[in-house]
XYZ file of C-alpha atoms in Angstrom:
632
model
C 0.000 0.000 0.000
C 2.760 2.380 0.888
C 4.266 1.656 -2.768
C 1.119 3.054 -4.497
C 0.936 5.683 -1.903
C 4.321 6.983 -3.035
C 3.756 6.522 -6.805
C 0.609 8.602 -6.202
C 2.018 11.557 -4.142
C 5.096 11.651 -6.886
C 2.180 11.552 -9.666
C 0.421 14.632 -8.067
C 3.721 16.395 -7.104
C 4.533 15.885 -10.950
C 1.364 17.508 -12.216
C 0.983 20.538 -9.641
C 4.428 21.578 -11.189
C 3.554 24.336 -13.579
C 4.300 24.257 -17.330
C 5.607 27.126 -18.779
C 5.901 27.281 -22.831
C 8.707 29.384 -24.712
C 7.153 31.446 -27.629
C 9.005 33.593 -30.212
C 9.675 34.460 -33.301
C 12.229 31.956 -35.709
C 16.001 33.654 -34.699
C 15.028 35.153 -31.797
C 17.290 33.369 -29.165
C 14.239 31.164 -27.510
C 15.662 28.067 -27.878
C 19.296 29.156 -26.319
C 17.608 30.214 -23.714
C 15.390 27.174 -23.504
C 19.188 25.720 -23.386
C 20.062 27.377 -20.655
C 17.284 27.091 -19.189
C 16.799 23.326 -18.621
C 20.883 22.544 -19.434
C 20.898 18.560 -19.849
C 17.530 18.507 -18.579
C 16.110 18.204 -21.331
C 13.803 15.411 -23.851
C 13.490 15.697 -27.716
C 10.189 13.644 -29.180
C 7.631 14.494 -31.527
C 4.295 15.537 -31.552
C 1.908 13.061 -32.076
C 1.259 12.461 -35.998
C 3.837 14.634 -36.882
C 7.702 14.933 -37.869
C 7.912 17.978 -35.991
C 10.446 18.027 -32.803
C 8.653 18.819 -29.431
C 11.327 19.832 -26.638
C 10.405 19.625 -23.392
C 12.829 20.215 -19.908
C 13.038 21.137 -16.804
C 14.610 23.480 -14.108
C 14.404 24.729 -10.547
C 13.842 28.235 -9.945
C 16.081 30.217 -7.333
C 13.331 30.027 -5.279
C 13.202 26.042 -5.329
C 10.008 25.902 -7.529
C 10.434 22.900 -10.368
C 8.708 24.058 -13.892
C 8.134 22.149 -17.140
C 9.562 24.235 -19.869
C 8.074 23.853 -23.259
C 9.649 25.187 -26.332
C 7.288 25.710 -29.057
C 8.564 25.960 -32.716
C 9.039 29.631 -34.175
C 6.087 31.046 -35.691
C 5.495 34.841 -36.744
C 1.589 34.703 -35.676
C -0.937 32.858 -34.311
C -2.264 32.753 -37.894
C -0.341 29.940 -39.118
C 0.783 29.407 -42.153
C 3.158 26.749 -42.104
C 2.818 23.166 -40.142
C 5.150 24.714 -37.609
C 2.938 27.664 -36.659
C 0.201 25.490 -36.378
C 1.837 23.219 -34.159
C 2.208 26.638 -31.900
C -1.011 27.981 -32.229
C -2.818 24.544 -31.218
C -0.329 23.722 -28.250
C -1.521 27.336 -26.999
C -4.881 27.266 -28.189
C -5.850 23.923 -25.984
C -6.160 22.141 -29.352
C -3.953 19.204 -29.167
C -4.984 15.682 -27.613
C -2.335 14.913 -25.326
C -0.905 18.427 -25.028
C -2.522 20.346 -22.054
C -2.597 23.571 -22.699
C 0.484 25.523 -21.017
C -0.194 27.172 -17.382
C 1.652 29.992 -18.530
C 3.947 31.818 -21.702
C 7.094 33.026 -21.840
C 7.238 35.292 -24.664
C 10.765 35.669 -26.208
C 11.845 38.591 -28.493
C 14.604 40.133 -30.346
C 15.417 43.695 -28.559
C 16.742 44.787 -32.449
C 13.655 43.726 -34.168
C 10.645 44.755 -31.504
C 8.484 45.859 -34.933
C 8.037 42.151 -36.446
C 8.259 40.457 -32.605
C 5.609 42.249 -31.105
C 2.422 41.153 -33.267
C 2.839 37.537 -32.155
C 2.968 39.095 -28.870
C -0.128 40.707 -28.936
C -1.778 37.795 -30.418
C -1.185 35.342 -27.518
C -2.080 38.234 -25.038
C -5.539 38.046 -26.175
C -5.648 34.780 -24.664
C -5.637 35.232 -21.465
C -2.975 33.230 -19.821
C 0.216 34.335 -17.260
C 2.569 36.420 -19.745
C 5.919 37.422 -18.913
C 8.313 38.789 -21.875
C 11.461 38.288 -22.187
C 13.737 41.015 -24.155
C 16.456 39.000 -25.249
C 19.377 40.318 -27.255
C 19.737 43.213 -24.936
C 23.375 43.644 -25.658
C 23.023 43.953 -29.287
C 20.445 46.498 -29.158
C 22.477 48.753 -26.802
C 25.508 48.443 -29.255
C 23.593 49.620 -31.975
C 22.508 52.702 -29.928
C 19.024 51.039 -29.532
C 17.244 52.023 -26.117
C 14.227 50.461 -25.202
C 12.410 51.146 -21.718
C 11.369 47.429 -20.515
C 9.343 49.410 -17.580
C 7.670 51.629 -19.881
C 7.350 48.096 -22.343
C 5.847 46.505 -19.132
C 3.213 49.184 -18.490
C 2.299 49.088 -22.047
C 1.970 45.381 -22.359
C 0.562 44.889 -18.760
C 3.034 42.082 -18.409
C 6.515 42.135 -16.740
C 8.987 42.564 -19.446
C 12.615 41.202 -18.204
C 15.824 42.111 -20.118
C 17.824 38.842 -21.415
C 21.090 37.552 -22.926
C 20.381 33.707 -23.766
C 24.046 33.552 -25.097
C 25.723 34.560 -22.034
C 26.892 32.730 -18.673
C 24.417 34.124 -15.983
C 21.944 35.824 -18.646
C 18.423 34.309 -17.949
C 19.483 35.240 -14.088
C 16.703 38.088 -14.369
C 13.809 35.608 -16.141
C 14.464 32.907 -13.384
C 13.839 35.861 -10.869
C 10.542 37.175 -12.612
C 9.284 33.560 -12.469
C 9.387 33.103 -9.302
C 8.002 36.973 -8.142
C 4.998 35.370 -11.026
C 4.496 32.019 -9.357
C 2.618 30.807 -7.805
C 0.557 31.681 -10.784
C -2.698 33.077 -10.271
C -6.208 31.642 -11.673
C -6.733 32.469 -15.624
C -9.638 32.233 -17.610
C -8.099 31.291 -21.238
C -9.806 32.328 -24.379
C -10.127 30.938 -26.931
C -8.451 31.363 -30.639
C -11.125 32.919 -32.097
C -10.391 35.514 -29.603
C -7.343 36.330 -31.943
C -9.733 37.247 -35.034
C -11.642 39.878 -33.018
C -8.831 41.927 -33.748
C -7.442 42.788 -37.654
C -4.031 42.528 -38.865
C -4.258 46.220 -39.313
C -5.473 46.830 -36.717
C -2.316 44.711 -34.647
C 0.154 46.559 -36.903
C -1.096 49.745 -35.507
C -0.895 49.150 -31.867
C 2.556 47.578 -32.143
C 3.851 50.961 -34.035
C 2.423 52.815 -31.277
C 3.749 51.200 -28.503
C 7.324 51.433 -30.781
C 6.463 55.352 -30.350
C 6.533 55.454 -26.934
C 9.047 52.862 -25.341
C 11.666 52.312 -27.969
C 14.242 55.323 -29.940
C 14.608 53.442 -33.282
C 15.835 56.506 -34.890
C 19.026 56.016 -33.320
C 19.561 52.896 -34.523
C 23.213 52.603 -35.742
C 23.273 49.287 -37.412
C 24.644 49.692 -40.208
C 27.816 47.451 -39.979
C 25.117 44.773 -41.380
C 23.780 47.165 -44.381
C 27.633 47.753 -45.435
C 28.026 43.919 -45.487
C 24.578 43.776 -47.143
C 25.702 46.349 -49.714
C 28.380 43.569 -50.993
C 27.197 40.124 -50.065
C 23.899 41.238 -51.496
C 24.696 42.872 -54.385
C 23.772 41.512 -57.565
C 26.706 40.460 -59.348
C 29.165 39.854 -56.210
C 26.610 38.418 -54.317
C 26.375 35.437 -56.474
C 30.275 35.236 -56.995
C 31.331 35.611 -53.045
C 28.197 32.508 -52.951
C 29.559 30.196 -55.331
C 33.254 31.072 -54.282
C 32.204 29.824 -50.214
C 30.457 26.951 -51.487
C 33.357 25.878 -53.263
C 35.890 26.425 -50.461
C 33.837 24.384 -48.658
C 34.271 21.809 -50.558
C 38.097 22.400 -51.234
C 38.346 21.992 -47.076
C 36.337 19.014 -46.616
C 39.240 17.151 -48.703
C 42.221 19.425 -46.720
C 41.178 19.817 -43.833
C 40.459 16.553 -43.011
C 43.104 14.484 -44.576
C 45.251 14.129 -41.155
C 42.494 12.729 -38.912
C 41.809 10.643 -41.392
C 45.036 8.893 -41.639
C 44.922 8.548 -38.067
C 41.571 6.697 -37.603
C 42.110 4.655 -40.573
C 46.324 3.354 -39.040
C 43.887 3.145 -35.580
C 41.111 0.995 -37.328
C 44.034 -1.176 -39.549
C 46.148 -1.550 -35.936
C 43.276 -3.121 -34.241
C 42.386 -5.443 -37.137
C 46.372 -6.592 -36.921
C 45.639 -6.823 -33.449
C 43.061 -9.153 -33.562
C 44.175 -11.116 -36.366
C 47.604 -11.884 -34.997
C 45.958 -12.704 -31.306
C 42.776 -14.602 -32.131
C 42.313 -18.372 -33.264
C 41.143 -19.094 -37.227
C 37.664 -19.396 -36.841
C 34.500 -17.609 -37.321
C 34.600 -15.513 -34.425
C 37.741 -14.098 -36.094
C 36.004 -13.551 -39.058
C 33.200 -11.833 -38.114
C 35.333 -9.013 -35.984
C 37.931 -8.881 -38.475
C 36.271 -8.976 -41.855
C 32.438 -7.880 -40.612
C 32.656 -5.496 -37.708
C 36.574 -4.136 -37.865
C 36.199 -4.130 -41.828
C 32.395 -3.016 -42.362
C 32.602 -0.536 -39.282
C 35.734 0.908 -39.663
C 35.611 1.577 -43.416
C 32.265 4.172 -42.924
C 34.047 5.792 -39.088
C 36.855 6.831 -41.098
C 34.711 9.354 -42.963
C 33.848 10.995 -39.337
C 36.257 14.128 -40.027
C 34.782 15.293 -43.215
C 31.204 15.302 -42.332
C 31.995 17.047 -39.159
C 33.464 19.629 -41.213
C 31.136 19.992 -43.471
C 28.597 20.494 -40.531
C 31.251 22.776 -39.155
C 30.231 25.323 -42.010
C 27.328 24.605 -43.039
C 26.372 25.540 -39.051
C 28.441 28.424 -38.792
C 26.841 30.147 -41.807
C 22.985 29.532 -39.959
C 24.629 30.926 -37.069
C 26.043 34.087 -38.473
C 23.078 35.061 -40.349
C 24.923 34.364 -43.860
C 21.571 31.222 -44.727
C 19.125 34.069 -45.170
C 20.939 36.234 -47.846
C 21.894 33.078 -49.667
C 18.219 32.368 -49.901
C 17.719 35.859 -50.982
C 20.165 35.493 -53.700
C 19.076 32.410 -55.102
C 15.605 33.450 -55.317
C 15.252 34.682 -58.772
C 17.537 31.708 -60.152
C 15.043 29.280 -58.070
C 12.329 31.656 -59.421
C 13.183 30.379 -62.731
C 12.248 26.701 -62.349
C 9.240 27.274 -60.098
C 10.413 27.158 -56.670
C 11.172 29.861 -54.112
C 14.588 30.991 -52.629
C 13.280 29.828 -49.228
C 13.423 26.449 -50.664
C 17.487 27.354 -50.786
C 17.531 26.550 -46.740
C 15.716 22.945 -46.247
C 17.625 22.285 -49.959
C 21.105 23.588 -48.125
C 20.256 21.085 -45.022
C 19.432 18.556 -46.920
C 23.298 18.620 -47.981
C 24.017 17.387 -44.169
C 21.139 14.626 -44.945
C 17.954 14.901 -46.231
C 15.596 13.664 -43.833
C 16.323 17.019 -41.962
C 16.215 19.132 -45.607
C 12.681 17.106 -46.037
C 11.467 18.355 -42.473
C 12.766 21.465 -42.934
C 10.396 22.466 -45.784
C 7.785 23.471 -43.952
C 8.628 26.871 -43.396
C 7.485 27.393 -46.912
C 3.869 28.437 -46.997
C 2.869 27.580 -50.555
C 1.779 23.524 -50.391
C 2.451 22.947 -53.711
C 5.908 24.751 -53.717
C 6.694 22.690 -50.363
C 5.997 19.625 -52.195
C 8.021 20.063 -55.332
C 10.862 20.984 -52.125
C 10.367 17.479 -50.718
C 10.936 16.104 -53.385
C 13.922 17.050 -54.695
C 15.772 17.594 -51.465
C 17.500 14.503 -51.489
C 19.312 15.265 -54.810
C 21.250 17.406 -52.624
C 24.242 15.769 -51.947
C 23.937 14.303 -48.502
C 26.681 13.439 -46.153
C 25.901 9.799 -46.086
C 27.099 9.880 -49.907
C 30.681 11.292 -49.056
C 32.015 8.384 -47.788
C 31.293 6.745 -50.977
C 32.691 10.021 -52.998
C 35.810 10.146 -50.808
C 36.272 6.504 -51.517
C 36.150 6.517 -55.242
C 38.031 9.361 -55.597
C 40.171 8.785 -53.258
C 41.191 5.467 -55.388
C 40.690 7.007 -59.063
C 41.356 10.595 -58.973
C 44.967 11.384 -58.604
C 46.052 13.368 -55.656
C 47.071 16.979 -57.273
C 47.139 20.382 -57.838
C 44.991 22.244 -60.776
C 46.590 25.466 -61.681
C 48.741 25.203 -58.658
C 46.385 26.408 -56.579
C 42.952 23.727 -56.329
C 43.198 20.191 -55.615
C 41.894 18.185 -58.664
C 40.023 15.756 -56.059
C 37.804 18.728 -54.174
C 37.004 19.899 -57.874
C 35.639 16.469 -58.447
C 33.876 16.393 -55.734
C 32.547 20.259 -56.450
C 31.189 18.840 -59.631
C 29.297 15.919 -57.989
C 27.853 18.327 -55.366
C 27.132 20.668 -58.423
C 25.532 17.665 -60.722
C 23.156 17.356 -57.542
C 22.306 20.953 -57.406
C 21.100 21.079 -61.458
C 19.611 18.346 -61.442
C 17.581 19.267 -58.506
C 16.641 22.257 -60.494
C 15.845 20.534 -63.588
C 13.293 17.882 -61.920
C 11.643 20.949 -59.603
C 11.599 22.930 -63.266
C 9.970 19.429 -64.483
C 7.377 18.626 -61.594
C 6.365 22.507 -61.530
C 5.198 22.204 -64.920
C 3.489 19.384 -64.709
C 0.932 20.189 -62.434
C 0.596 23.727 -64.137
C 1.828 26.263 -61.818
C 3.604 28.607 -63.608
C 2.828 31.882 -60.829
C 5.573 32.549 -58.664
C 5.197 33.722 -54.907
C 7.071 36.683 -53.712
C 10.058 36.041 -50.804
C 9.654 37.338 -47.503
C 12.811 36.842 -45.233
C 13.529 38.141 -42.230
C 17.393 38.967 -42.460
C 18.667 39.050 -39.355
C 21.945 41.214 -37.956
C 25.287 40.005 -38.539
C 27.166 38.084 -35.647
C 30.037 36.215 -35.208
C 29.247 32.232 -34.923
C 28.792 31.283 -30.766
C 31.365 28.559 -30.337
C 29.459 27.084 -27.717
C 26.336 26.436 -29.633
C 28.489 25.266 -32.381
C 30.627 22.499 -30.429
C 27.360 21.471 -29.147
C 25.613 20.870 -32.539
C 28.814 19.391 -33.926
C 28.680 17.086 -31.172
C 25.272 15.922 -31.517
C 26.025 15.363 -34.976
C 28.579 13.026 -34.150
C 26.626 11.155 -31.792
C 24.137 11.145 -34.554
C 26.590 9.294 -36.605
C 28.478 7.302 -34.483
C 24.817 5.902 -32.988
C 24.588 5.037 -36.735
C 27.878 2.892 -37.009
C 27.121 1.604 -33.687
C 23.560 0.339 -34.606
C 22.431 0.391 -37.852
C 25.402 0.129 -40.003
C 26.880 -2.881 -37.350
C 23.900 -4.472 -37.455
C 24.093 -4.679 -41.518
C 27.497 -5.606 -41.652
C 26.900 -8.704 -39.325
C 23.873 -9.610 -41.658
C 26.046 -8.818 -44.367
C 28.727 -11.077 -43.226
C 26.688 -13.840 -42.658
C 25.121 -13.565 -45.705
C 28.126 -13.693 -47.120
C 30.037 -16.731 -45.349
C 27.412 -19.232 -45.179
C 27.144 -21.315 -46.654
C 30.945 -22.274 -47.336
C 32.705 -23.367 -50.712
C 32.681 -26.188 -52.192
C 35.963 -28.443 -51.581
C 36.670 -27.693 -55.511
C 36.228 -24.165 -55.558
C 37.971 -21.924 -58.224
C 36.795 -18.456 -56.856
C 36.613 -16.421 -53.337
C 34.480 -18.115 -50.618
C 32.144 -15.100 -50.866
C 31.342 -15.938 -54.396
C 29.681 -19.344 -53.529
C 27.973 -17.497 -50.441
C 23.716 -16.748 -50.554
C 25.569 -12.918 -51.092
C 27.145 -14.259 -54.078
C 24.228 -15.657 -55.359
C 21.858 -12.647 -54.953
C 24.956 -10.246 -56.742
C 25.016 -12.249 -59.774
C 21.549 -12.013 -59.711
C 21.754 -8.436 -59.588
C 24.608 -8.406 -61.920
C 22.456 -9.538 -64.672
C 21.088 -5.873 -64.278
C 23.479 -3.824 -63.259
C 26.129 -4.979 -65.931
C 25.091 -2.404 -68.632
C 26.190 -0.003 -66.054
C 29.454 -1.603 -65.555
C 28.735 -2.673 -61.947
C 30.250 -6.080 -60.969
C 28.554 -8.308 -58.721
C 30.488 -7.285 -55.384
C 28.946 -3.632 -56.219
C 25.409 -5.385 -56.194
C 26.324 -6.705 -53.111
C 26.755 -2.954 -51.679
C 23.956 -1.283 -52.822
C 21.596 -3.654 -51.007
C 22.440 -2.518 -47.677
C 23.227 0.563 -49.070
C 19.679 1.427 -49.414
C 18.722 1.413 -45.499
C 21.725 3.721 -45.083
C 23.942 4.825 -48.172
C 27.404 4.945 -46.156
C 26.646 1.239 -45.690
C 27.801 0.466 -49.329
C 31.071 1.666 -47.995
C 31.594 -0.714 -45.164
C 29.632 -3.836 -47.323
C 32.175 -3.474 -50.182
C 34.726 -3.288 -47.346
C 33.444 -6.844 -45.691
C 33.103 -8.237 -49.517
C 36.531 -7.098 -51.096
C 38.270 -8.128 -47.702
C 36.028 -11.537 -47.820
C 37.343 -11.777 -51.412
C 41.432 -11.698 -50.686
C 43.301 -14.070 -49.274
C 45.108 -13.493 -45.768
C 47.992 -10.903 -46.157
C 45.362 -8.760 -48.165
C 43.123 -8.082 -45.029
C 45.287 -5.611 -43.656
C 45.021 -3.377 -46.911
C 43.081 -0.471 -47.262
C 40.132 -0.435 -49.595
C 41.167 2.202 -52.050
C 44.040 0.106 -53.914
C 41.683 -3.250 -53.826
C 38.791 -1.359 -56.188
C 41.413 0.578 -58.275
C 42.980 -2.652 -59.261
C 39.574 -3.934 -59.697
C 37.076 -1.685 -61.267
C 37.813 0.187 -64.283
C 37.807 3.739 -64.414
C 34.427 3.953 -66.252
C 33.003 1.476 -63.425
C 34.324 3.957 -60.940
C 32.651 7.052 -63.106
C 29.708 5.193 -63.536
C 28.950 4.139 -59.811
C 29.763 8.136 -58.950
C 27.221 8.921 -61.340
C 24.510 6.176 -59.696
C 25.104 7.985 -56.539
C 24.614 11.476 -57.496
C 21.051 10.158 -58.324
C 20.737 6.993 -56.061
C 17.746 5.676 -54.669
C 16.711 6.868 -51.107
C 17.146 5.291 -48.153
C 14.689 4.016 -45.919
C 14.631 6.874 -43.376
C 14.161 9.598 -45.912
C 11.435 7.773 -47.652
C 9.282 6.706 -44.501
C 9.838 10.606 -43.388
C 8.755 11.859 -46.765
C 5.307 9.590 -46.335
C 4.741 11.193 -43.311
C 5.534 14.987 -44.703
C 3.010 14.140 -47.515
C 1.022 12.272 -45.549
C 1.123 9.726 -49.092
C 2.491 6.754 -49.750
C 2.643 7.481 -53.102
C 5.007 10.198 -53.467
C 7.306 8.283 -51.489
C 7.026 5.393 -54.072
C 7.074 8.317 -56.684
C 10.356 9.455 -55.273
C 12.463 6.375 -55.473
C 11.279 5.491 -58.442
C 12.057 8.583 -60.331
C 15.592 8.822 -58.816
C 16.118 5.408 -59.759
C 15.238 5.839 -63.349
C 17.841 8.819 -63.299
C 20.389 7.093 -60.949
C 20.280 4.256 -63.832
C 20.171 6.380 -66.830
C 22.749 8.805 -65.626
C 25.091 5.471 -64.957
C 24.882 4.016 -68.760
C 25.671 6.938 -70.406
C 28.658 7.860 -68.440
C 29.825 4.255 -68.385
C 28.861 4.298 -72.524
C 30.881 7.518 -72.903
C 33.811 7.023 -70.668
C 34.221 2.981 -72.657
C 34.763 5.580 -75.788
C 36.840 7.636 -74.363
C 39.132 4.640 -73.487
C 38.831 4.990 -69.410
């Protein structure tokens, strides 16, 4: 009895805490703050029937009062527009089963942009529920000469207004002590959202100017380190040349930068297998962590280096406000096959992988334009297809300089990443027309100020990226090379065999099967052995040609790297060709389940990996067809 005394009391105790909900505007700080905040406190899930992330954490207060903090996705207004917004406005609004309505808001908004922030503000007062606003980006505002009264906000608002720096040590100490001075929180009577629609746009836009008027000196706004910047980055024939420039230094450094920790995880991964080979009994045991695990595993982990770099950049570009103007940019050349340039941003993240690029597309409001988006996001040029690129080129391309300045392997790999990017374009030109939408919507973009990339936030996200990954090799990709090994060990030769053991194996037999496909394209039947587990994660192919080719050798060759055991084996037009298949391959798994949930269709996800295979295919004969006559 005492048992399910105490799970009761702890069940009450757990609901009378009060749950507070973080609501902003996209870029205003909210979710650094939610960071520091809750710290490690902290749970990342979905909302029920949806892709979209739902954070929820907790803290203490000074005071020793525990909250539930709940940050809500960015939205502009209650209004929604996109599946984000509405996310926000039902959480607040009492709409979702399984989501209680929050006990009170925590407004969040950017001290240098109080003109857009302030209408989603006024919105959610109508409501009725505990406010308190938090002015974040206080230090920014002051160095642009921007003074803004917070008591005079507070009187105006009839809600305490707090002053906040989300990015600083000790800078929510002023929210944590206007929670407590607001809690125990005092009985509401919540409206509901059709309270919101009493009250015009216009009518919103005219309040929040004149509460501008009275607490804020905007005219002294000296910001204009960001319009000089804007002046070049945006103009319209530099803009696009300092673009395409950092893109392509970009990919010039994922090649440099990484080539040292590279050589060190790979004589790391190559020691071990010694290791274990010279110490361990002939058997299958040996085998398996040898030739499955140390040779499956350890092929893909060597790769760890240049995705983290790429993530590096791709990060510190969000985080210094360059995303926005490159979306800007790229709007009238997007413009021309159909699409907007706030495609460019869930298109640039699907170049880290596309299940995030896929999510990422619904910021844009127009459904049909965020379909088309879907779509073609994983033509980007994901991360998961770099170790294969790496690999091949690695092997084929030869290590040096163009015009002794660019390394001939990052231009190849510029031109895969820029093959990606067209064809993207072309298919979105393609789709667009086919369903007969030839209007274009106008770009709105909020362009935030110019700052220098938080290092913090970014060795956090980098990070969680590489748990991301290594969770990957640990589970997924292990788990596929041990099937993979199995498949192809059992069952043994024959006692008059001619070729490798892995030829008479059930993987043999399903790659010759496959060959009988795939040879028009060049591929042999060890590459139809990759691209089977290749399609539940593409680095896979890596470590299953790694496990087959060292399956395929005899003894001394196990130690050897990968790279000269395909050179002597493929051709170079084999090579070429399975580049090409990748710059167009199939999706894998994740991405397509995600994209049936996106769509809420089954059928676009079949649509989707059918159509890239079709191109994957076609784009593989013609460069194997051309590079045979060219004598490669």
């Amino acid at each position: 009895m005492g048992a399910v005394e105490t799970r009761l009391d702890g069940a009450k105790k757990a609901s009378s805490q009060p749950q507070i909900a973080l609501l902003g505007n996209p870029n205003c700080g909210k979710t650094a703050l939610f960071n520091r905040l809750t710290g490690s406190r902290q749970k990342v899930a979905n909302y029920a029937g949806v892709t979209i992330e739902r954070k929820e954490g907790h803290f203490t207060t000074p005071a020793g009062t525990p909250v539930r903090l709940l940050d809500l996705p960015g939205a502009y207004s209650l209004s929604a527009t996109t599946p984000d917004e509405a996310i926000t406005r039902d959480v607040v609004g009492g709409l979702r089963p399984g989501d209680p309505r929050p006990d009170a808001i925590i407004c969040v908004v950017d001290a240098t942009n109080l003109r857009l922030n302030l209408r989603l503000v006024l919105e959610v007062k109508r409501l009725g529920l505990p406010m308190l606003l938090s002015l974040n980006m206080t230090d920014v505002a002051k160095k642009r000469g921007l003074v803004i009264d917070a008591a005079k906000l507070s009187q105006e608002l009839g809600m305490p207004v707090v002053e906040t720096i989300a990015v600083q040590h000790d800078g929510e100490k002023a929210l944590l002590a206007a929670i407590d001075a607001m809690l125990p929180l005092p009985p509401a009577d919540p409206q509901p959202l059709s309270s919101i629609d009493s009250v015009s746009v216009e009518a919103t836009q005219r309040e929040v100017r004149r509460i501008l008027a009275i607490v804020s000196n905007d005219s002294a706004d000296s910001g204009n380190l960001t319009e000089k910047i804007d002046n070049v980055v945006l103009h319209p024939v530099m803009g696009p040349i300092i673009l395409a420039v950092l893109m392509f230094l970009i990919f010039q450094a994922v090649f440099a930068w990484a080539a040292t920790p590279m050589e060190m995880i790979t004589a790391g991964v190559e020691h071990l297998g010694a290791v274990l080979t010279a110490n361990m009994p002939d058997g299958h045991l040996k085998s398996l962590l040898v030739e499955g695990v140390i040779g499956g595993v350890g092929s893909v982990l060597v790769f760890l280096p240049q995705i983290l770099i790429l993530f590096f950049f791709i990060l510190s570009l969000e985080d210094c406000g360059y995303l926005p103007r490159a979306a800007f940019l790229l709007d009238r050349l997007m413009g021309g096959v159909g699409l907007s340039g706030r495609a460019f941003i869930p298109l640039l993240s699907s170049f880290a992988c596309a299940i995030p690029g896929v999510m990422a597309a619904r910021t844009i409001q127009n459904p049909r334009d965020r379909l088309v988006t879907i779509m073609i996001a994983p033509l980007m040029t994901c991360s998961a297809r770099l170790p294969v690129y790496a690999l091949i080129i690695a092997a084929f391309i030869p290590e040096r300089q163009v015009w002794g300045l660019l390394s001939l392997q990052g231009l190849v790999l510029f031109v895969l990443y820029f093959a990606g990017i067209i064809s993207a374009m072309i298919v979105a030109w393609v789709m667009k027309r086919s369903m007969g939408v030839k209007s274009q919507h106008p770009l709105l973009l909020e362009l935030p100020a110019y700052h220098w990339p938080h290092l913090r936030n970014l060795a956090v996200s980098l990070w969680e990226r590489a748990k991301i990954f290594l969770t990957r090799v640990g589970t997924i990709i292990l788990t596929l090379m041990i099937i993979l090994w199995f498949l192809s060990t059992f069952p043994g030769p024959p006692d008059n065999a001619i070729h490798p053991p892995i030829y008479y194996s059930l993987a043999g037999i399903l790659g010759r099967g496959l060959e009988v496909i795939f040879a028009p394209i060049g591929f042999n039947w060890q590459i139809c052995i990759a691209l089977v587990p290749g399609m539940a994660a593409r680095e896979v192919a890596v470590g299953a040609l790694g496990t087959v080719y060292a399956l395929s050798q005899s003894g001394d060759a196990l130690a050897a790297s990968l790279e000269p055991l395909i050179a002597h084996s493929w051709s170079l037009a084999t090579a070429l060709s399975l580049l090409a298949w990748y710059v167009f391959a199939p999706q894998c798994l994740s991405t397509l389940s995600v994209v049936k949930r996106e769509t809420g269709a089954t059928r676009y996800a079949l649509l989707m990996a059918g159509y890239m295979f079709a191109l994957a295919y076609g784009a593989s004969f013609i460069t194997y067809r051309i590079a045979l006559l060219l004598g490669a």
